[in-house]
CSV table of C-alpha atoms and ligand atoms in Angstrom, one decimal:
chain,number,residue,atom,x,y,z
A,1,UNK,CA,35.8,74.3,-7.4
A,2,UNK,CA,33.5,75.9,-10.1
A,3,UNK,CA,33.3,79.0,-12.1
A,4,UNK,CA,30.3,80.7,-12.0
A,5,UNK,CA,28.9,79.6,-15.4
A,6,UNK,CA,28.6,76.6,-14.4
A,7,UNK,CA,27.5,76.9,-10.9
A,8,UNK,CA,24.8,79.0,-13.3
A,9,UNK,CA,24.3,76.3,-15.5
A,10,UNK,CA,23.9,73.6,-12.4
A,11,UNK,CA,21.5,75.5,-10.8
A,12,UNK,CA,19.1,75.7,-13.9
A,13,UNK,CA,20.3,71.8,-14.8
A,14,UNK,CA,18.5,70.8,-11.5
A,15,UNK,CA,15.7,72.2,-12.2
A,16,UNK,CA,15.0,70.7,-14.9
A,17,UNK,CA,17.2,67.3,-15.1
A,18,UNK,CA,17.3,64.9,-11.9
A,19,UNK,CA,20.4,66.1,-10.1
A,20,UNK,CA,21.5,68.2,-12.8
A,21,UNK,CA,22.9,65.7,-14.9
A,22,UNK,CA,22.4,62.8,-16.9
A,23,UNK,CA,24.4,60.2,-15.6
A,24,UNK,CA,24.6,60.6,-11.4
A,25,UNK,CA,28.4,60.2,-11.1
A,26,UNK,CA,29.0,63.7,-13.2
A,27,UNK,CA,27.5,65.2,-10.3
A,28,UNK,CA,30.5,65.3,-8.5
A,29,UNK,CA,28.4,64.5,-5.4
A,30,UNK,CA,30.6,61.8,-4.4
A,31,UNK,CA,33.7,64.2,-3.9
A,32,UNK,CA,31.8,66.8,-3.0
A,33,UNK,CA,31.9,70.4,-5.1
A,34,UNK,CA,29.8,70.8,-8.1
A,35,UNK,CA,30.7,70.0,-12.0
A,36,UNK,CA,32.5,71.6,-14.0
A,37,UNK,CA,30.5,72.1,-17.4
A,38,UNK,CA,32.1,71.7,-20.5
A,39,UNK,CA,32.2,74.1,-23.9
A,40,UNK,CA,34.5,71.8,-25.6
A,41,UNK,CA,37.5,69.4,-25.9
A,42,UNK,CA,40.4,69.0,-27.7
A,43,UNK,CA,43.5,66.7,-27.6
A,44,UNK,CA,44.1,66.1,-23.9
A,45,UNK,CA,42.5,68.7,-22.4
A,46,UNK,CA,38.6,70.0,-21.7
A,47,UNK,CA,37.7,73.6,-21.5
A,48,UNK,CA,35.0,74.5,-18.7
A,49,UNK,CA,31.9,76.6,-19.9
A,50,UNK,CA,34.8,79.9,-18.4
A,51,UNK,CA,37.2,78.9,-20.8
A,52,UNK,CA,39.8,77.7,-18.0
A,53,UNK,CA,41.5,74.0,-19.3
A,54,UNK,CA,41.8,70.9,-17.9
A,55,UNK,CA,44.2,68.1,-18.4
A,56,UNK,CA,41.5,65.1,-18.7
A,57,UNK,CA,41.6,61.9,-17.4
A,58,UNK,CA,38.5,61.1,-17.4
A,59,UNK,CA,38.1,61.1,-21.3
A,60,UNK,CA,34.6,60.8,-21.6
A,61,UNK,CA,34.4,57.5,-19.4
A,62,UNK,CA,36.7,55.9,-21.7
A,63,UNK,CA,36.2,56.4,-25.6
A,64,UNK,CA,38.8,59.0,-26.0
A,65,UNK,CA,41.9,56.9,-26.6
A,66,UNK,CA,43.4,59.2,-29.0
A,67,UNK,CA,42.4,62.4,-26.8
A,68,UNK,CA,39.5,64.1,-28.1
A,69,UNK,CA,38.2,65.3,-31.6
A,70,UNK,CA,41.0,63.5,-33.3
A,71,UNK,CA,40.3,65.0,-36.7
A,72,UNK,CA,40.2,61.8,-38.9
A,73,UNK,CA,37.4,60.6,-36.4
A,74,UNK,CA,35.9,64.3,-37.0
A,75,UNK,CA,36.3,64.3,-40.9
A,76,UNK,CA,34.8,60.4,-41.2
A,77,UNK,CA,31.7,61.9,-39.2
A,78,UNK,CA,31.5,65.3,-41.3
A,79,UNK,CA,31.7,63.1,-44.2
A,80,UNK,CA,29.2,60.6,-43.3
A,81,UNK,CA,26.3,63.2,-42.0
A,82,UNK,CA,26.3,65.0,-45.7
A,83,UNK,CA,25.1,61.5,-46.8
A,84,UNK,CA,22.5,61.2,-44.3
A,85,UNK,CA,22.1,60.6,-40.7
A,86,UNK,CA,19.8,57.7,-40.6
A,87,UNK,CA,18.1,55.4,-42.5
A,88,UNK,CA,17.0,52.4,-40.1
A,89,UNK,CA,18.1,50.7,-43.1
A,90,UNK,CA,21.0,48.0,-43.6
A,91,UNK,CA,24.1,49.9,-44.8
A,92,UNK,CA,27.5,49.1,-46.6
A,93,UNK,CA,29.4,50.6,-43.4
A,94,UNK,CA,27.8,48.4,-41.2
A,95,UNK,CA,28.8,45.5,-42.8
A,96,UNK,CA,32.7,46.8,-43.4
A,97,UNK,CA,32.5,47.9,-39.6
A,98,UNK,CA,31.1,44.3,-38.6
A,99,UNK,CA,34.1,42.7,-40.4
A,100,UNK,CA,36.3,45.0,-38.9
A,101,UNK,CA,35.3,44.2,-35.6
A,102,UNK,CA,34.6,40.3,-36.1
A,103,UNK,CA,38.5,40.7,-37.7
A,104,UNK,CA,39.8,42.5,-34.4
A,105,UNK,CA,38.1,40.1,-32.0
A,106,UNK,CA,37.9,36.3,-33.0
A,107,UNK,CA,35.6,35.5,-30.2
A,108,UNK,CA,33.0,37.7,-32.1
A,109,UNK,CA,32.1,35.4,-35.2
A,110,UNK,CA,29.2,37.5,-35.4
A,111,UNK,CA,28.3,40.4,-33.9
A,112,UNK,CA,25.0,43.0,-33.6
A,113,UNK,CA,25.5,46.9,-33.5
A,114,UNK,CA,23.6,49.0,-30.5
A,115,UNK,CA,23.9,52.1,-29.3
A,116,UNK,CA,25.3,51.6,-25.6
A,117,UNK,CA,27.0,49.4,-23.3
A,118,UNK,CA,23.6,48.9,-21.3
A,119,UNK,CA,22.0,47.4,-24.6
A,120,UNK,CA,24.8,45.1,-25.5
A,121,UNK,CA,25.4,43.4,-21.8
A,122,UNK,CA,21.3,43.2,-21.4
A,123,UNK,CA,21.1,42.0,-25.2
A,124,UNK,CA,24.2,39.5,-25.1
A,125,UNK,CA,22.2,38.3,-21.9
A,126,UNK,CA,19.0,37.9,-23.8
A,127,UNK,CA,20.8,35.7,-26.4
A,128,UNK,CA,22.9,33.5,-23.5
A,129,UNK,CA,19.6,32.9,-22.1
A,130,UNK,CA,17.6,32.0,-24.9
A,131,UNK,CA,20.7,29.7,-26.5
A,132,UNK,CA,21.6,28.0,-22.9
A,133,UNK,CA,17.0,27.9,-22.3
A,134,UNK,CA,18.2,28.5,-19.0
A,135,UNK,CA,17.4,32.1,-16.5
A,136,UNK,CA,20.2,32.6,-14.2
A,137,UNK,CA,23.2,34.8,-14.8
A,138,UNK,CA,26.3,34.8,-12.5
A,139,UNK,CA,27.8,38.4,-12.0
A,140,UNK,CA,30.6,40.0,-9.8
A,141,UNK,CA,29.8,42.2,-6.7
A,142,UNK,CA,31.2,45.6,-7.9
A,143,UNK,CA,31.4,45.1,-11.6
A,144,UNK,CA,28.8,47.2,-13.5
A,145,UNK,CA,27.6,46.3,-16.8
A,146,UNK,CA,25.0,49.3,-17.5
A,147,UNK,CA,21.2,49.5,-15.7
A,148,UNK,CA,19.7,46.9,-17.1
A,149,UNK,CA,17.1,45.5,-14.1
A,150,UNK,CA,18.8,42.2,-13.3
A,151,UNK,CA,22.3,44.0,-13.8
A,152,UNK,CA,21.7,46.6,-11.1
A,153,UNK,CA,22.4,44.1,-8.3
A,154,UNK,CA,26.1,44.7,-6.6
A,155,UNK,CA,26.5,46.7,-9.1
A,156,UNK,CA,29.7,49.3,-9.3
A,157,UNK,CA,29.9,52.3,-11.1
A,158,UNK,CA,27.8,55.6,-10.2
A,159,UNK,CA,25.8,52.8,-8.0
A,160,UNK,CA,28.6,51.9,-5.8
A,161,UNK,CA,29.6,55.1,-5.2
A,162,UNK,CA,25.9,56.5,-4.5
A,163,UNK,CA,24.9,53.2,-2.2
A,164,UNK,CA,22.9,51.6,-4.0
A,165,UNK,CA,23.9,48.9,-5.5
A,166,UNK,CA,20.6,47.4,-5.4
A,167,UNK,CA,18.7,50.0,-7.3
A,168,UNK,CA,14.8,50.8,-6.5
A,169,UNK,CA,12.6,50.2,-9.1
A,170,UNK,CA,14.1,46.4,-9.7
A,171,UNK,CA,11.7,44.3,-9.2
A,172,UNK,CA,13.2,41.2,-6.5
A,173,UNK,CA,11.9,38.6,-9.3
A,174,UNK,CA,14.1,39.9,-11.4
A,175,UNK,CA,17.2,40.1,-9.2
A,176,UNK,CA,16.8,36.6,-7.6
A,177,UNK,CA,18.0,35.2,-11.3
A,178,UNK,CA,21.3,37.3,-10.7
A,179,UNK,CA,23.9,35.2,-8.6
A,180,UNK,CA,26.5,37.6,-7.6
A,181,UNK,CA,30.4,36.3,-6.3
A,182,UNK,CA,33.2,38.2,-5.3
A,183,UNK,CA,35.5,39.6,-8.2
A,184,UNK,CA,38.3,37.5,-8.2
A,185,UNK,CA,37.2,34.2,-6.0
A,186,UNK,CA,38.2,31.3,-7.9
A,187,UNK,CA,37.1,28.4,-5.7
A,188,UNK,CA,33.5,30.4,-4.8
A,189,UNK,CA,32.8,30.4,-8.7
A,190,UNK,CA,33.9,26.7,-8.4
A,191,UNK,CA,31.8,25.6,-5.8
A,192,UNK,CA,28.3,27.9,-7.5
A,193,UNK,CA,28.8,25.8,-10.7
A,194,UNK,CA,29.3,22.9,-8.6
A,195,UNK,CA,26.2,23.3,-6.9
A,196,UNK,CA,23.9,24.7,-9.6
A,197,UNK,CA,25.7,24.5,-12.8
A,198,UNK,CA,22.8,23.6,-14.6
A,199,UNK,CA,20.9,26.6,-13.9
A,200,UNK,CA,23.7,28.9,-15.0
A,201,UNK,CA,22.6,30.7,-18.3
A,202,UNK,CA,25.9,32.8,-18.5
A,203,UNK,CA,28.9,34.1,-16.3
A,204,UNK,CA,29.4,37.8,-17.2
A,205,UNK,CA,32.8,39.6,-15.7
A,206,UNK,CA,34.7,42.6,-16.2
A,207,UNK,CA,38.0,41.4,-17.3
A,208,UNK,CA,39.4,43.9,-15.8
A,209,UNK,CA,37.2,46.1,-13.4
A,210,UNK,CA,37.1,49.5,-14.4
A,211,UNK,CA,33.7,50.3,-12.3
A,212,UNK,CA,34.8,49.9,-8.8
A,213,UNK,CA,38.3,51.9,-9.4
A,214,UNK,CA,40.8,49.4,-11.0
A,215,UNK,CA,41.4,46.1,-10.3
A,216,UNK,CA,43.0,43.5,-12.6
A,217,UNK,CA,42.0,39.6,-12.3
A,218,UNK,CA,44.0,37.0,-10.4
A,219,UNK,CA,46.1,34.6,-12.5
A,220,UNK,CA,43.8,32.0,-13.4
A,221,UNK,CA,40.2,34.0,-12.4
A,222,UNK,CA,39.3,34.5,-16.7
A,223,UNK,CA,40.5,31.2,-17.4
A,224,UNK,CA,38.7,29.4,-14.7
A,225,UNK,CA,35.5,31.3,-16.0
A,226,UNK,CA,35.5,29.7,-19.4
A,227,UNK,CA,36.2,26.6,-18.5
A,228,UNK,CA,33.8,25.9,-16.3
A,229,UNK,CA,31.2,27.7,-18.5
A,230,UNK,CA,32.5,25.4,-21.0
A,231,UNK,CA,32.4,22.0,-18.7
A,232,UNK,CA,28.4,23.1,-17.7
A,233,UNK,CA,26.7,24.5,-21.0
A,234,UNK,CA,26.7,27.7,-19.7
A,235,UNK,CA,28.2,31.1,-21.6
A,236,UNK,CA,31.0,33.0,-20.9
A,237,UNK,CA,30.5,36.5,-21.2
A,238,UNK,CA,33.3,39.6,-21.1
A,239,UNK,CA,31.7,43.1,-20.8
A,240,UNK,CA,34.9,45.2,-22.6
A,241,UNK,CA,32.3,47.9,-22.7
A,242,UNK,CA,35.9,49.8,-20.8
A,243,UNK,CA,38.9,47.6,-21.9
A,244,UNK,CA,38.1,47.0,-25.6
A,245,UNK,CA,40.7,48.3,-27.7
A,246,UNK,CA,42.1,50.0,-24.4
A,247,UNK,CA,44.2,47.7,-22.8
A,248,UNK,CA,45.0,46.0,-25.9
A,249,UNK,CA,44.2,46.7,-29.6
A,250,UNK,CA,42.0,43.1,-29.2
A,251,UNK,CA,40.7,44.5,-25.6
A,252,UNK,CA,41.8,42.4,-22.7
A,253,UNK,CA,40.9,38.8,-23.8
A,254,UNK,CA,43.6,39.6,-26.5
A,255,UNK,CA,46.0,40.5,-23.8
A,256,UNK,CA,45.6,37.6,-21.8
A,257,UNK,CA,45.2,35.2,-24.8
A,258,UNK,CA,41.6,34.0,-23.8
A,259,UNK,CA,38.4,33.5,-25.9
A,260,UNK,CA,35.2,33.7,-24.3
A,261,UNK,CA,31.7,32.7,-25.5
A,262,UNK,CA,30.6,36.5,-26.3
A,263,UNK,CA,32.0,39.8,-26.0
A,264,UNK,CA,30.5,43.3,-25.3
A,265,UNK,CA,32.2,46.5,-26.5
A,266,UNK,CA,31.0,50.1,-26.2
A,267,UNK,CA,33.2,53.1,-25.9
A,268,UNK,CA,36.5,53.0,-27.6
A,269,UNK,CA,35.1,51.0,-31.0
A,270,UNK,CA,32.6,54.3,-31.1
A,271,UNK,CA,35.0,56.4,-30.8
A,272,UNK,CA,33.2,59.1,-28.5
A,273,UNK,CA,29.7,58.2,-30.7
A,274,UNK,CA,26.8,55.9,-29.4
A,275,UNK,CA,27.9,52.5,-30.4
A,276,UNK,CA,28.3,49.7,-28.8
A,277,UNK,CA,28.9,45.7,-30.0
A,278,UNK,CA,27.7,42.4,-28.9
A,279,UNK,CA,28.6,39.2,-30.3
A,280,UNK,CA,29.8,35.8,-29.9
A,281,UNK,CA,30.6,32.4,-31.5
A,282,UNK,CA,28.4,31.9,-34.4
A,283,UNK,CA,25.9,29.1,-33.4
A,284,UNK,CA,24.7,31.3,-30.1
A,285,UNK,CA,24.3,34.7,-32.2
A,286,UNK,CA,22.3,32.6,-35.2
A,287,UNK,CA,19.7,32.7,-31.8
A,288,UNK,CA,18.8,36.0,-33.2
A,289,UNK,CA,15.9,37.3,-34.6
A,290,UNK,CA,15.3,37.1,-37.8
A,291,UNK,CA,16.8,33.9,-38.0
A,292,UNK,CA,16.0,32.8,-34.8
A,293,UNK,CA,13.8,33.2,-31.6
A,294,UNK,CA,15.6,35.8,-29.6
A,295,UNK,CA,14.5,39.5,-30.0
A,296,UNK,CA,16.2,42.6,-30.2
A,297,UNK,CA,16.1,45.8,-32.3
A,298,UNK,CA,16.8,49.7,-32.6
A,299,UNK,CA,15.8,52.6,-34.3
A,300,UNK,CA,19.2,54.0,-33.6
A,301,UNK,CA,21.4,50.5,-33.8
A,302,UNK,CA,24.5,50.6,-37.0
A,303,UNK,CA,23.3,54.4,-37.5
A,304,UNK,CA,25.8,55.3,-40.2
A,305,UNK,CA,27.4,58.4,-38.3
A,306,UNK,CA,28.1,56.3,-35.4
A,307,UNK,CA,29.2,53.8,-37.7
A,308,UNK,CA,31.2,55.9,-39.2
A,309,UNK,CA,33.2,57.1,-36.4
A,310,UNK,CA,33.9,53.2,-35.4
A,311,UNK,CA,35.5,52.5,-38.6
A,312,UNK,CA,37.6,55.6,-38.7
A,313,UNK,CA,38.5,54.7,-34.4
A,314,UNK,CA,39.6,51.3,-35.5
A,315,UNK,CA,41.7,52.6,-38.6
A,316,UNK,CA,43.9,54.7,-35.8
A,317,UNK,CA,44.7,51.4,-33.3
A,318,UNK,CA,48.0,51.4,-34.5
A,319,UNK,CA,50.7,49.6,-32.5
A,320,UNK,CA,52.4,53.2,-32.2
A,321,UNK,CA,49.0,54.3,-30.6
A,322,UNK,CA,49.5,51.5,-27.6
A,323,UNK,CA,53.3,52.0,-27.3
A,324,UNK,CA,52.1,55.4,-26.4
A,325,UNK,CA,49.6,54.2,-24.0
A,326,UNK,CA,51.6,52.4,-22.4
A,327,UNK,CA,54.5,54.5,-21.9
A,328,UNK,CA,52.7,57.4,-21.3
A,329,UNK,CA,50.8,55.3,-18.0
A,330,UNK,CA,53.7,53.6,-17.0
A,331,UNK,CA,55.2,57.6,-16.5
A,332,UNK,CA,51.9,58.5,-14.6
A,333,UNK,CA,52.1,55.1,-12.0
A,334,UNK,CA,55.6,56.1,-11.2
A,335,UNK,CA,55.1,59.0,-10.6
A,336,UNK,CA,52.2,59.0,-8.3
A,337,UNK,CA,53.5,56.3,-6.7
A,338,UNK,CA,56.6,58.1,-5.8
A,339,UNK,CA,54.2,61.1,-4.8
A,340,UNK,CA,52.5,58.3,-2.1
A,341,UNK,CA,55.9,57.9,-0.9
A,342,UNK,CA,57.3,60.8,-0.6
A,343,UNK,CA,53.8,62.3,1.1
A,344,UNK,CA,53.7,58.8,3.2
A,345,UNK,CA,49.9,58.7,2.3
A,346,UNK,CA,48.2,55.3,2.9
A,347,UNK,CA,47.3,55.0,-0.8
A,348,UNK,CA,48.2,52.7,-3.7
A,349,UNK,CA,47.9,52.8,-7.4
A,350,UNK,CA,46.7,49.9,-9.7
A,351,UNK,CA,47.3,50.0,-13.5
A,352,UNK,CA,45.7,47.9,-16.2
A,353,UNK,CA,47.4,49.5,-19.7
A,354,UNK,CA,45.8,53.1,-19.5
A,355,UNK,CA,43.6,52.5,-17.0
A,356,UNK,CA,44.5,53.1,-13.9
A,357,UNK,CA,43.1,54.2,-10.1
A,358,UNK,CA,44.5,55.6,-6.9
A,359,UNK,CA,42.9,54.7,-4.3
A,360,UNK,CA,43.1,55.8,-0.7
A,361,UNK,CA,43.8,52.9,0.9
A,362,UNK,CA,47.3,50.8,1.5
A,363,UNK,CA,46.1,47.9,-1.2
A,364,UNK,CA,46.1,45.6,-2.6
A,365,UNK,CA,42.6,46.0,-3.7
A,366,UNK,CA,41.5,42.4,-5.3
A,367,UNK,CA,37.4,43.0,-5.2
A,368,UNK,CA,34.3,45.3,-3.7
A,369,UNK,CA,35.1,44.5,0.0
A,370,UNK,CA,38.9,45.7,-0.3
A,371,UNK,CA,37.5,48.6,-2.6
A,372,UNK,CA,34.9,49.9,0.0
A,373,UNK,CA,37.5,50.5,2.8
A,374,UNK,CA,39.3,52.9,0.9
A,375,UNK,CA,38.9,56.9,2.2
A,376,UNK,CA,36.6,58.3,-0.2
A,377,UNK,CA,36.5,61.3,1.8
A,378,UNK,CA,40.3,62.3,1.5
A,379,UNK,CA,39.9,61.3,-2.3
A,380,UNK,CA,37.1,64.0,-2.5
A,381,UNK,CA,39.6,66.6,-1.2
A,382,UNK,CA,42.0,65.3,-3.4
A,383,UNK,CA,39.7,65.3,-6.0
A,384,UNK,CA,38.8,69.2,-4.9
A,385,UNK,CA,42.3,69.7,-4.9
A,386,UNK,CA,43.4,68.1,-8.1
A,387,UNK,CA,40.7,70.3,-10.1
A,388,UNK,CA,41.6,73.5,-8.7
A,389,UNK,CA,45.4,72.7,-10.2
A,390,UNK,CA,43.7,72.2,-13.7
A,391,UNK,CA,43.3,68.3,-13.5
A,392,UNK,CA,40.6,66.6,-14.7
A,393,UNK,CA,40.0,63.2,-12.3
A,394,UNK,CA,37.4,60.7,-12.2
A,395,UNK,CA,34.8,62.0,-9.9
A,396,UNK,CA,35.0,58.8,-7.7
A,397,UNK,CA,36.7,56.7,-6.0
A,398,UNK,CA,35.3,53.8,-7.5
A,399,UNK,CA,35.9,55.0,-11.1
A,400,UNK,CA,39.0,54.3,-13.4
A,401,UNK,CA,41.2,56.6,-14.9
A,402,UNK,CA,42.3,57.0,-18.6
A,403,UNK,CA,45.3,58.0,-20.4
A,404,UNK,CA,45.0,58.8,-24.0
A,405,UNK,CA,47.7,59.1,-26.9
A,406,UNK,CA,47.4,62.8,-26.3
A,407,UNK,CA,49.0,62.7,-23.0
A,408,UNK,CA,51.9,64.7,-23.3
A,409,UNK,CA,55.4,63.8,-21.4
A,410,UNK,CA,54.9,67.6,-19.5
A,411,UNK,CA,51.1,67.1,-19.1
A,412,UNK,CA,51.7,63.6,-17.2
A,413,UNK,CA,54.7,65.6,-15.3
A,414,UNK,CA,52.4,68.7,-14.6
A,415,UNK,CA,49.8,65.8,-13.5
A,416,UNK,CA,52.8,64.1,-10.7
A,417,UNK,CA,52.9,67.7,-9.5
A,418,UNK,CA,49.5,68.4,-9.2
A,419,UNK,CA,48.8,65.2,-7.5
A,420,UNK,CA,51.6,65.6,-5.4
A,421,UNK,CA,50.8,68.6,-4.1
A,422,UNK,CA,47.1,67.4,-3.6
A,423,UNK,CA,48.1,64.5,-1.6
A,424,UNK,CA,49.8,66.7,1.0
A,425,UNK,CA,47.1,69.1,1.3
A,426,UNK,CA,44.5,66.5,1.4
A,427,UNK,CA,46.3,65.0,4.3
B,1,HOZ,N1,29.0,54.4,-15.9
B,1,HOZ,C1,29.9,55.3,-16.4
B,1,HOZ,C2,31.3,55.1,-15.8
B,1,HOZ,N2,31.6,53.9,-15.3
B,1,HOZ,C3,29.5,56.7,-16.2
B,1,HOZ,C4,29.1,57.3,-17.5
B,1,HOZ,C5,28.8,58.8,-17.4
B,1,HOZ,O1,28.5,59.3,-16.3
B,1,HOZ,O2,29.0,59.4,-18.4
């Protein structure tokens, strides 16, 4: 479904902009259709270029915890721009933001600002590398952790669902340092480090996948991860580019009680800005430039609007906030559950705090090879079907889905309906 605006607007977009869009998954090619484009947002609902709302769950790919334009995020960045909006200078809000963040996550003793996910997973990378002076880097089929080169191999996300997780362009050198395992295999992580633990520079994991739909780790899977990065000198690595200050105020390693080496955060600790976090214990970020031989740098990194936003995001995660979260979720997993079962669709849901996925298959769905069976064609009709009720979905099947504190009680209940209804005529 699409109004005519933006089947207007798509047509110039692809003109001018590969596929319309810039980033492929908003093409919507994956459930077929064309996007919807968006005038503006507010709370829990975005308002299509026509004007008609849409309860979203797809809240900007995660940032929007609190829904969207909460005004204390808005009035620190209307604030902040009247003193400037850049200075490629060092800045008093970067530092209070820093110990903010360092504060929130004790696995970050120090930390560097960027301006995306990408450049804090290929950065914290960089520093892994140069602290361990070793090249290869174990990932997880299906986890995505931005483009970087030697990231796009297996990769999830927009990749997955487009086949190709193996992007062109990346050179095979490059790729042949990424060893990739399947999510969640304990004794095939166990036997790699077994066998060539001391060419591991760093294992890097979604602690909880959000890129190939949702899939939370087996007891044991983080734990195992550190420890053995711990028994060979390698570095343990969580991208919470997703579940930082999502599933938990302290992201998931606060959930489950773990410390890795380094951490990467993006989306919710920007809070809908570009700004993204990577750091780690103190000795491997001291690798850094200027104060030690690893490079990294940016125009745009700790720009003060950005900055600005984070600080005001993290002044909102409030234990109230999560309760929310949570409860809100917990409503919208019941209910679509008893939707499956009342429509006898052979689908499942899986729910990590307020992220969650249906996916069209009976489950459970542990990694990339239980993910890839599911029927991504009946989740494109549902998909259709969902959007023309007013509902706002992940345009994949291999993406997760958000809940924010804006979530209304009736808007999850309108959403049970909605899907409800879309699972029957999507039979
Ligand atoms: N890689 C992002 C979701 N996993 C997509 C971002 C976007 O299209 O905005």
């Amino acid at each position: 479904m699409s109004d005519s605006k933006s089947s207007a607007l798509f047509e110039r977009a692809q003109r001018v902009v590969p596929g319309g869009v810039n980033s492929p998954v908003r093409a919507f090619r994956a459930v077929g259709g064309s996007p919807v484009f968006i005038a503006k947002a507010s709370g829990a609902y975005l308002f299509g270029e026509s004007g008609e709302r849409f309860t979203d769950y797809v809240g900007s790919w995660g940032p929007m915890v609190f829904g969207h334009t909460h005004p204390k995020v808005v009035a620190a960045i209307e604030k902040a721009v009247k003193n400037g909006l850049s200075f490629g200078a060092p800045t008093a809000l970067e530092v209070e933001f820093a110990e903010r963040v360092t504060a929130l996550y004790p696995s970050i003793e120090m930390m560097r600002a960027v301006s995306s996910g990408t450049e804090a997973t290929m950065a914290a990378l960089r520093v892994a590398r140069g602290f361990t002076k070793r090249d290869v880097i174990v990932k997880f089929e299906g986890c995505y952790h931005g483009h970087a080169d030697f990231l796009l191999v297996q990769a999830g996300s927009g990749a997955a669902t487009f086949g190709t997780p193996d992007s062109a362009g990346v050179p095979e050198a490059f790729a042949r340092l990424t060893t990739v395992l399947p999510y969640n295999d304990i004794d095939a992580l166990r036997a790699l480090f077994e066998s060539r633990g001391k060419e591991i520079a760093a294992v890097i994991v979604e602690p909880v996948v959000g890129n190939m739909g949702c899939i939370a780790p087996v007891p044991g899977f983080l734990e195992e991860i550190i420890a053995l990065c711990k028994k060979h000198g390698a570095v343990s690595i969580f991208d919470e580019v997703m579940t930082g200050s999502r599933v938990a105020r302290g992201g998931m390693q606060a959930r489950a009680g773990l410390v890795p080496d380094m951490t990467c955060l993006g989306k919710v600790i920007g809070g809908g800005l570009p700004l993204a976090v990577y750091g780690g214990r103190r000795e491997i970020m001291q690798q850094l430039a200027p104060i030690g031989p690893v490079y990294q740098a940016g125009t745009l990194s700790g720009n003060p609007i950005a900055v600005s936003a984070g600080l005001a995001a993290i002044e909102l995660l409030d234990d109230a906030l999560y309760e929310r979260l949570e409860a809100a979720s917990a409503r919208l997993e019941r209910g679509l559950n008893d939707a499956i079962k009342s429509t006898g669709a052979s689908a499942c849901v899986q729910r990590c705090g307020s992220m969650l996925t249906l996916f069209f298959a009976p489950g459970p769905i542990r990694n990339w090879s239980d993910a890839k069976q599911c029927d991504t064609k009946r989740f494109g009709r549902w998909h259709a079907a969902m959007l023309q009720q007013g509902e706002y979905w992940p345009p994949s099947q291999f993406e997760a889905a958000f809940v924010s504190g804006a979530h209304t009680d009736e808007d999850i209940d309108r959403t049970i309906r909605a899907a409800e209804k879309a699972l029957r005529e999507s039979a």
